[in-house]
Amino acid sequence: MTILLYDLVGHDQTRPYSPHCWKTAMSLAHKGLDFETVPTTFLDVPAVEGGVSKTIPVIRDGNAVVADSFQIALYLDQAYPERPTLFGGEGGEAMARFIERWSQMTLHPYLGAAALMDIYRRQNEANRAYFRESREARFGKKLEDVAAVRESGLAAFRASLEPLRNMLTYQPFIGGDAPLYPDYIVFGALQWVRVTSPFQYLAADDPVSGWFERCLDLHDGIGRTVDAAA
Amino acid sequence: MTILLYDLVGHDQTRPYSPHCWKTAMSLAHKGLDFETVPTTFLDVPAVEGGVSKTIPVIRDGNAVVADSFQIALYLDQAYPERPTLFGGEGGEAMARFIERWSQMTLHPYLGAAALMDIYRRQNEANRAYFRESREARFGKKLEDVAAVRESGLAAFRASLEPLRNMLTYQPFIGGDAPLYPDYIVFGALQWVRVTSPFQYLAADDPVSGWFERCLDLHDGIGRTVDAAA
């Protein structure tokens, strides 16, 4: 049975953009599993699968409903052990959590702030109101003021990628010779801004750009099915 | 046959302090392997095992001589597969490289600068001259000026531990329920300054301090065989 992925979209249902939903789309593609996406806006989330989660991704796989991108990846490796592994063993499952927290604590605050107005403009009217209210409460300031970090924080953001950049002198993927789930974790963060924001977050000659392009090529180029924001 | 570990010391041969040698000591203890240390100063390194490496740790295990703490950990898992794993599979081997680069790029620059004068004072006269010359060339300034970062960089250093700190809300070790090699990677960095420098790098109520204390308790408290610097 085809797996359903509840996938976050704005007013254009063909442009999923959530970093966490992209982690799951890449995970499903990595496992070679057929899936269909259910385009879902912020305001649709509370109704997903009877309100199972405050956030998406959520997947339905037959009778199984699983929320949270990390939990979904663990579920997929457990449910489909005969397909390519996402973690490469128990050590990988544990260490992936560190890398997930690194991405969330180091990359997401800057990227989420820098692309904030781009994400806002991609919502329909009802979702814009929700997004402004919820994000201004979270940040404690106007959306427009949060996004000012895009220029002022760029150098620090690029510097914060140094562990990944330096790792790439040892191996082509976080997973080693081939990608594993942590590659999709960091990919999700960069794909989020690639498809919402025309700003150039990575320098073209940054080795991290080379890695990101390799990730975009994976699994029949699933990451390129949404064009870069113009 | 007992494994030999060439272990960096200053004038006090009972106080090994190298972060990388501590990674290896913890790795050997994790595997339950008997080992003896060969106290080695900076100026002794070129003669270790006929000049096999510019740095230590180096281990001799029967006829095998292995340099570099990460390579030693890989070697130990390959040579002693029946003993507790350091990586928990191929995924862990790959992801540990990211965490190693994170520790090296994020924690080491501050810690190595902040503890520089403490490390200097722990050398004998000949090694002091070597240390001052080589480090002043590396940093492009006087040792005393490098170490000024200890206060000015403390807040940023503590903030840089946030991925680890946040991960600890999910699991007690980077390896999950129990430690794996990446725990020893980060442990090595903090043990380096614990045994050389009386400065308080971690706040007492930081969850990272709790994790570090758990690491000090591991393997019959091998990390506590050297007292904290006073």
Coordinates of C-alpha atoms in Angstrom, one line a residue:
Chain A
M1 CA 0.0 0.0 0.0
T2 CA 1.3 3.5 -0.8
I3 CA 2.4 5.5 2.2
L4 CA 0.8 8.9 2.7
L5 CA 3.1 11.8 3.7
Y6 CA 1.3 14.9 5.1
D7 CA 3.6 17.5 3.6
L8 CA 3.6 21.2 4.5
V9 CA 2.8 23.7 1.7
G10 CA 1.9 27.3 1.3
H11 CA -0.5 28.7 -1.3
D12 CA 1.3 26.6 -4.0
Q13 CA 0.5 23.0 -3.3
T14 CA 3.3 21.8 -5.6
R15 CA 6.0 23.4 -3.5
P16 CA 6.5 21.5 -0.2
Y17 CA 9.1 23.4 1.8
S18 CA 9.2 22.1 5.4
P19 CA 12.7 21.0 6.5
H20 CA 11.3 18.2 8.5
C21 CA 8.9 17.0 5.8
W22 CA 11.9 17.0 3.4
K23 CA 13.8 14.8 5.8
T24 CA 10.9 12.3 5.6
A25 CA 10.5 12.6 1.8
M26 CA 14.2 11.8 1.4
S27 CA 14.0 9.0 4.0
L28 CA 11.1 7.4 2.0
A29 CA 13.0 7.7 -1.2
H30 CA 16.1 6.2 0.4
K31 CA 14.1 3.2 1.4
G32 CA 12.7 2.9 -2.1
L33 CA 9.1 3.2 -0.8
D34 CA 6.3 4.5 -2.9
F35 CA 4.5 7.4 -1.3
E36 CA 2.0 10.1 -2.0
T37 CA 2.0 13.5 -0.4
V38 CA -1.0 15.2 1.1
P39 CA -0.5 18.9 0.7
T40 CA -1.1 20.4 4.1
T41 CA -1.0 24.0 5.3
F42 CA -0.3 25.2 8.8
L43 CA -4.0 25.6 9.5
D44 CA -4.7 22.0 8.3
V45 CA -2.2 20.4 10.7
P46 CA -4.6 20.0 13.7
A47 CA -6.9 17.9 11.6
V48 CA -4.2 15.5 10.3
E49 CA -5.1 11.9 11.1
G50 CA -7.5 13.1 13.8
G51 CA -5.1 15.5 15.5
V52 CA -2.3 13.0 16.1
S53 CA 0.4 15.6 16.3
K54 CA 0.9 19.4 16.6
T55 CA 3.4 19.3 13.7
I56 CA 4.1 17.5 10.5
P57 CA 5.5 15.4 8.9
V58 CA 3.1 12.6 9.8
I59 CA 2.9 9.4 7.7
R60 CA 0.2 6.8 7.4
D61 CA 1.6 3.4 6.4
G62 CA -1.3 1.0 6.3
N63 CA -2.6 1.0 9.9
A64 CA 0.5 2.7 11.3
V65 CA 0.5 6.5 11.8
V66 CA 3.8 8.0 12.8
A67 CA 4.7 11.6 13.6
D68 CA 8.1 13.4 13.9
S69 CA 10.7 13.0 11.2
F70 CA 13.2 11.3 13.4
Q71 CA 10.7 8.8 14.7
I72 CA 9.5 8.2 11.2
A73 CA 13.1 7.4 10.1
L74 CA 13.4 4.9 13.0
Y75 CA 10.1 3.4 12.1
L76 CA 11.0 2.9 8.5
D77 CA 14.3 1.1 9.4
Q78 CA 12.4 -1.1 11.8
A79 CA 9.4 -1.8 9.5
Y80 CA 11.5 -2.3 6.4
P81 CA 14.8 -3.9 7.5
E82 CA 15.4 -5.6 4.1
R83 CA 15.6 -2.2 2.4
P84 CA 18.6 0.2 2.5
T85 CA 19.3 1.3 6.1
L86 CA 18.9 4.9 7.2
F87 CA 21.1 4.6 10.2
G88 CA 23.6 1.9 9.6
G89 CA 23.1 0.2 13.0
E90 CA 22.5 1.2 16.6
G91 CA 25.5 3.4 16.9
G92 CA 24.2 5.4 13.9
E93 CA 20.7 5.7 15.5
A94 CA 22.3 7.2 18.6
M95 CA 24.8 9.5 16.9
A96 CA 22.2 10.8 14.4
R97 CA 20.4 12.4 17.4
F98 CA 23.5 14.5 18.1
I99 CA 23.7 15.6 14.5
E100 CA 19.9 16.3 14.5
R101 CA 20.3 18.5 17.6
W102 CA 23.4 20.2 16.0
S103 CA 21.3 21.1 12.9
Q104 CA 18.4 22.2 14.9
M105 CA 20.4 24.4 17.4
T106 CA 23.0 25.7 15.0
L107 CA 21.4 26.0 11.5
H108 CA 17.7 26.4 12.1
P109 CA 17.6 29.5 14.2
Y110 CA 19.5 31.5 11.5
L111 CA 17.8 30.0 8.5
G112 CA 14.3 30.2 10.0
A113 CA 14.8 33.8 10.8
A114 CA 16.5 34.7 7.6
A115 CA 13.8 33.2 5.4
L116 CA 10.9 34.2 7.6
M117 CA 9.5 36.9 5.3
D118 CA 9.9 34.6 2.2
I119 CA 8.0 31.8 4.0
Y120 CA 5.3 34.3 5.1
R121 CA 4.7 35.5 1.6
R122 CA 4.2 31.9 0.4
Q123 CA 1.2 31.4 2.7
N124 CA -2.4 32.1 1.7
E125 CA -4.3 34.8 3.5
A126 CA -5.6 32.8 6.4
N127 CA -2.2 31.1 7.0
R128 CA -0.4 34.4 6.8
A129 CA -2.4 35.7 9.7
Y130 CA -1.7 32.5 11.7
F131 CA 2.0 32.6 10.8
R132 CA 2.5 36.3 11.7
E133 CA 0.7 35.9 15.0
S134 CA 2.4 32.7 16.1
R135 CA 5.9 33.7 14.9
E136 CA 5.8 37.2 16.4
A137 CA 4.8 35.7 19.7
R138 CA 7.7 33.2 19.4
F139 CA 10.3 35.8 18.5
G140 CA 8.9 38.6 20.5
K141 CA 9.2 41.0 17.6
K142 CA 7.8 41.9 14.2
L143 CA 8.4 39.4 11.4
E144 CA 10.1 42.1 9.4
D145 CA 12.6 42.8 12.2
V146 CA 13.4 39.2 12.7
A147 CA 14.4 38.7 9.1
A148 CA 17.0 41.5 9.3
V149 CA 19.5 38.8 10.6
R150 CA 19.7 37.5 7.0
E151 CA 22.6 39.8 6.2
S152 CA 24.0 40.4 9.6
G153 CA 24.2 36.7 10.5
L154 CA 25.3 35.3 7.2
A155 CA 29.1 35.1 8.0
A156 CA 28.4 33.4 11.3
F157 CA 26.0 31.0 9.7
R158 CA 28.6 30.0 7.0
A159 CA 31.2 29.6 9.8
S160 CA 28.9 27.4 11.7
L161 CA 28.9 24.9 8.9
E162 CA 32.7 24.3 9.5
P163 CA 32.2 20.9 11.1
L164 CA 30.4 19.6 8.0
R165 CA 32.8 21.4 5.7
N166 CA 35.8 19.9 7.4
M167 CA 34.2 16.5 7.5
L168 CA 33.9 16.6 3.7
T169 CA 37.7 16.4 3.5
Y170 CA 37.3 12.9 4.9
Q171 CA 34.2 11.5 3.2
P172 CA 31.5 12.6 0.7
F173 CA 28.5 12.2 3.0
I174 CA 27.8 12.3 6.7
G175 CA 26.9 8.7 6.2
G176 CA 30.4 8.0 4.8
D177 CA 30.6 6.9 1.1
A178 CA 26.9 7.1 0.7
P179 CA 24.1 9.1 2.5
L180 CA 22.4 8.1 5.7
Y181 CA 19.6 9.9 7.6
P182 CA 21.9 12.6 9.1
D183 CA 22.6 13.8 5.5
Y184 CA 18.8 14.2 5.1
I185 CA 18.6 16.1 8.4
V186 CA 21.0 18.8 7.2
F187 CA 19.7 18.6 3.6
G188 CA 16.3 19.4 4.9
A189 CA 17.5 22.7 6.5
L190 CA 19.1 23.8 3.3
Q191 CA 16.3 22.7 1.1
W192 CA 13.9 24.7 3.2
V193 CA 15.6 27.9 2.2
R194 CA 16.4 26.8 -1.3
V195 CA 12.7 26.4 -2.2
T196 CA 11.4 29.4 -0.2
S197 CA 14.1 32.1 -0.5
P198 CA 16.1 33.5 -3.4
F199 CA 18.9 34.6 -1.1
Q200 CA 22.3 32.8 -1.5
Y201 CA 22.9 31.2 1.8
L202 CA 25.9 29.2 0.7
A203 CA 28.9 30.5 -1.3
A204 CA 29.1 28.8 -4.7
D205 CA 32.6 27.6 -4.0
D206 CA 31.8 26.2 -0.5
P207 CA 32.3 22.4 -0.3
V208 CA 29.0 22.3 1.5
S209 CA 27.4 23.5 -1.7
G210 CA 29.0 20.5 -3.5
W211 CA 27.6 18.2 -0.9
F212 CA 24.1 19.8 -1.1
E213 CA 24.1 19.4 -4.9
R214 CA 25.0 15.8 -4.5
C215 CA 22.1 15.4 -2.1
L216 CA 19.8 17.1 -4.7
D217 CA 20.9 14.5 -7.2
L218 CA 20.0 11.5 -5.0
H219 CA 17.0 9.2 -5.6
D220 CA 16.3 10.4 -9.2
G221 CA 16.7 14.0 -8.1
I222 CA 13.6 14.1 -5.9
G223 CA 15.0 17.3 -4.2
R224 CA 15.0 19.0 -7.6
T225 CA 11.3 18.3 -8.3
V226 CA 10.8 21.7 -6.6
D227 CA 12.8 24.5 -8.3
A228 CA 14.9 26.9 -6.4
A229 CA 13.0 30.0 -5.3
A230 CA 13.4 32.8 -7.8
Chain B
M1 CA 50.2 -9.2 25.1
T2 CA 49.7 -5.9 26.8
I3 CA 49.1 -3.0 24.4
L4 CA 51.5 0.0 24.7
L5 CA 50.0 3.5 24.6
Y6 CA 52.4 6.4 24.0
D7 CA 50.8 9.0 26.1
L8 CA 51.6 12.7 26.2
V9 CA 52.9 14.1 29.6
G10 CA 54.6 17.2 30.9
H11 CA 57.2 17.3 33.6
D12 CA 54.9 15.1 35.8
Q13 CA 54.8 11.7 34.1
T14 CA 51.8 10.6 36.2
R15 CA 49.5 13.2 34.6
P16 CA 48.8 12.4 31.0
Y17 CA 46.7 15.3 29.5
S18 CA 46.4 15.1 25.7
P19 CA 42.8 15.1 24.5
H20 CA 43.6 12.7 21.8
C21 CA 45.6 10.3 24.1
W22 CA 42.6 10.3 26.5
K23 CA 40.3 9.3 23.6
T24 CA 42.5 6.3 23.1
A25 CA 42.9 5.4 26.8
M26 CA 39.1 5.5 27.1
S27 CA 38.8 3.4 23.9
L28 CA 41.1 0.8 25.3
A29 CA 39.3 0.7 28.6
H30 CA 35.9 0.5 26.8
K31 CA 37.2 -2.6 24.9
G32 CA 38.4 -4.1 28.2
L33 CA 42.0 -4.4 26.9
D34 CA 45.0 -4.3 29.1
F35 CA 47.4 -1.5 28.3
E36 CA 50.5 0.2 29.6
T37 CA 51.3 3.8 29.0
V38 CA 54.7 5.1 27.8
P39 CA 55.0 8.6 29.2
T40 CA 56.1 10.7 26.2
T41 CA 56.9 14.5 26.1
F42 CA 56.5 16.6 23.0
L43 CA 60.3 16.3 22.3
D44 CA 60.0 12.5 22.6
V45 CA 57.3 12.2 19.9
P46 CA 59.7 12.1 16.8
A47 CA 61.4 8.9 18.2
V48 CA 58.2 7.0 19.0
E49 CA 58.2 3.7 17.2
G50 CA 60.9 4.8 14.8
G51 CA 59.2 8.1 13.9
V52 CA 55.9 6.6 12.7
S53 CA 53.8 9.7 13.4
K54 CA 54.3 13.4 14.0
T55 CA 51.7 13.1 16.8
I56 CA 50.5 10.8 19.5
P57 CA 48.6 8.7 20.5
V58 CA 50.4 5.8 18.9
I59 CA 49.7 2.3 20.1
R60 CA 51.7 -0.9 19.7
D61 CA 49.6 -4.0 19.8
G62 CA 51.9 -7.0 19.1
N63 CA 53.2 -6.3 15.7
A64 CA 50.7 -3.7 14.8
V65 CA 51.6 0.0 15.3
V66 CA 48.7 2.4 14.8
A67 CA 48.7 6.2 15.0
D68 CA 45.8 8.7 15.3
S69 CA 43.1 8.3 17.9
F70 CA 40.3 7.9 15.4
Q71 CA 42.3 5.3 13.4
I72 CA 43.1 3.5 16.6
A73 CA 39.5 3.3 17.5
L74 CA 38.6 1.8 14.1
Y75 CA 41.6 -0.6 14.5
L76 CA 40.4 -1.8 17.9
D77 CA 36.9 -2.5 16.7
Q78 CA 38.3 -4.4 13.7
A79 CA 40.9 -6.3 15.7
Y80 CA 38.6 -7.1 18.6
P81 CA 35.1 -7.6 17.2
E82 CA 34.1 -9.8 20.1
R83 CA 34.6 -7.1 22.6
P84 CA 32.2 -4.1 23.2
T85 CA 31.9 -2.1 20.0
L86 CA 33.2 1.5 19.9
F87 CA 31.0 2.6 17.0
G88 CA 27.9 0.4 16.9
G89 CA 28.2 -0.4 13.2
E90 CA 29.1 1.3 9.9
G91 CA 26.7 4.2 10.3
G92 CA 28.3 5.0 13.6
E93 CA 31.8 4.9 12.1
A94 CA 30.8 7.4 9.5
M95 CA 28.8 9.7 11.9
A96 CA 31.5 9.7 14.5
R97 CA 33.7 11.5 12.0
F98 CA 31.2 14.4 11.9
I99 CA 31.2 14.6 15.7
E100 CA 35.0 14.4 15.8
R101 CA 35.2 17.3 13.4
W102 CA 32.6 19.2 15.4
S103 CA 34.6 18.7 18.6
Q104 CA 37.9 19.7 16.8
M105 CA 36.5 22.8 15.1
T106 CA 34.2 24.0 17.8
L107 CA 35.6 23.1 21.2
H108 CA 39.4 22.7 20.6
P109 CA 40.2 26.2 19.4
Y110 CA 38.8 27.8 22.5
L111 CA 40.0 25.2 25.0
G112 CA 43.5 24.9 23.5
A113 CA 43.9 28.7 23.6
A114 CA 42.3 29.1 27.1
A115 CA 44.5 26.5 28.7
L116 CA 47.6 27.4 26.8
M117 CA 49.6 28.9 29.6
D118 CA 48.5 26.1 32.0
I119 CA 49.8 23.5 29.5
Y120 CA 53.0 25.6 29.0
R121 CA 53.7 25.6 32.7
R122 CA 53.4 21.9 32.9
Q123 CA 56.3 21.3 30.5
N124 CA 59.9 20.8 31.6
E125 CA 62.4 23.4 30.5
A126 CA 63.3 21.9 27.1
N127 CA 59.7 21.3 26.2
R128 CA 58.7 24.8 27.3
A129 CA 61.0 26.2 24.7
Y130 CA 59.6 23.9 22.0
F131 CA 56.1 24.6 23.1
R132 CA 56.5 28.4 23.1
E133 CA 58.2 28.5 19.7
S134 CA 55.8 26.1 17.9
R135 CA 52.6 27.6 19.4
E136 CA 53.6 31.2 18.9
A137 CA 54.3 30.4 15.3
R138 CA 50.9 28.7 15.0
F139 CA 48.9 31.4 16.6
G140 CA 51.0 34.3 15.3
K141 CA 51.2 35.9 18.8
K142 CA 52.7 35.5 22.2
L143 CA 51.3 32.6 24.3
E144 CA 50.3 35.1 27.0
D145 CA 48.1 37.0 24.5
V146 CA 46.4 33.9 23.1
A147 CA 45.3 32.8 26.5
A148 CA 43.4 36.1 27.1
V149 CA 40.5 34.4 25.3
R150 CA 39.8 32.3 28.4
E151 CA 37.5 35.0 29.9
S152 CA 36.3 36.7 26.7
G153 CA 35.4 33.5 24.9
L154 CA 33.8 31.6 27.8
A155 CA 30.2 32.5 27.1
A156 CA 30.5 31.6 23.4
F157 CA 32.3 28.3 24.3
R158 CA 29.5 27.3 26.7
A159 CA 26.9 28.3 24.1
S160 CA 28.7 26.1 21.5
L161 CA 28.0 23.1 23.6
E162 CA 24.3 23.5 23.0
P163 CA 23.9 20.6 20.5
L164 CA 25.4 18.2 23.2
R165 CA 23.4 19.9 26.0
N166 CA 20.1 19.6 24.1
M167 CA 20.9 16.0 23.0
L168 CA 21.2 15.1 26.6
T169 CA 17.4 15.7 27.0
Y170 CA 17.0 12.7 24.7
Q171 CA 19.6 10.3 25.9
P172 CA 22.4 10.1 28.5
F173 CA 25.3 9.6 26.1
I174 CA 26.1 10.4 22.5
G175 CA 26.2 6.7 22.0
G176 CA 22.6 6.4 23.3
D177 CA 22.0 4.6 26.6
A178 CA 25.7 3.8 26.9
P179 CA 28.9 5.5 25.7
L180 CA 30.5 5.0 22.3
Y181 CA 33.6 6.5 20.7
P182 CA 32.1 10.0 20.1
D183 CA 31.6 10.3 23.9
Y184 CA 35.3 9.8 24.3
I185 CA 36.0 12.3 21.6
V186 CA 34.2 15.1 23.5
F187 CA 35.4 13.7 26.9
G188 CA 39.0 14.0 25.7
A189 CA 38.5 17.7 25.0
L190 CA 37.1 18.4 28.5
Q191 CA 39.5 16.1 30.3
W192 CA 42.4 18.0 28.6
V193 CA 41.5 21.2 30.5
R194 CA 40.3 19.4 33.6
V195 CA 43.8 18.0 34.3
T196 CA 45.8 21.0 33.1
S197 CA 43.8 24.1 34.1
P198 CA 42.0 25.0 37.4
F199 CA 39.7 27.3 35.4
Q200 CA 36.0 26.4 35.5
Y201 CA 35.1 25.8 31.9
L202 CA 31.6 24.3 32.6
A203 CA 29.0 25.8 34.9
A204 CA 28.3 23.3 37.7
D205 CA 24.6 23.1 36.9
D206 CA 25.2 22.6 33.2
P207 CA 23.8 19.2 32.0
V208 CA 27.1 18.8 30.1
S209 CA 28.8 18.7 33.5
G210 CA 26.6 15.9 34.5
W211 CA 27.5 14.0 31.3
F212 CA 31.2 14.6 31.9
E213 CA 31.0 13.3 35.4
R214 CA 29.3 10.2 34.1
C215 CA 32.2 9.8 31.7
L216 CA 34.7 10.2 34.5
D217 CA 32.9 7.3 36.3
L218 CA 33.2 4.9 33.4
H219 CA 35.6 1.9 33.3
D220 CA 36.4 1.9 37.0
G221 CA 36.9 5.7 37.0
I222 CA 39.9 5.7 34.7
G223 CA 39.4 9.4 34.0
R224 CA 39.7 10.2 37.7
T225 CA 43.1 8.5 38.0
V226 CA 44.4 12.0 37.3
D227 CA 43.1 14.6 39.7
A228 CA 41.6 17.8 38.5
A229 CA 44.2 20.6 38.2
A230 CA 44.4 22.7 41.3

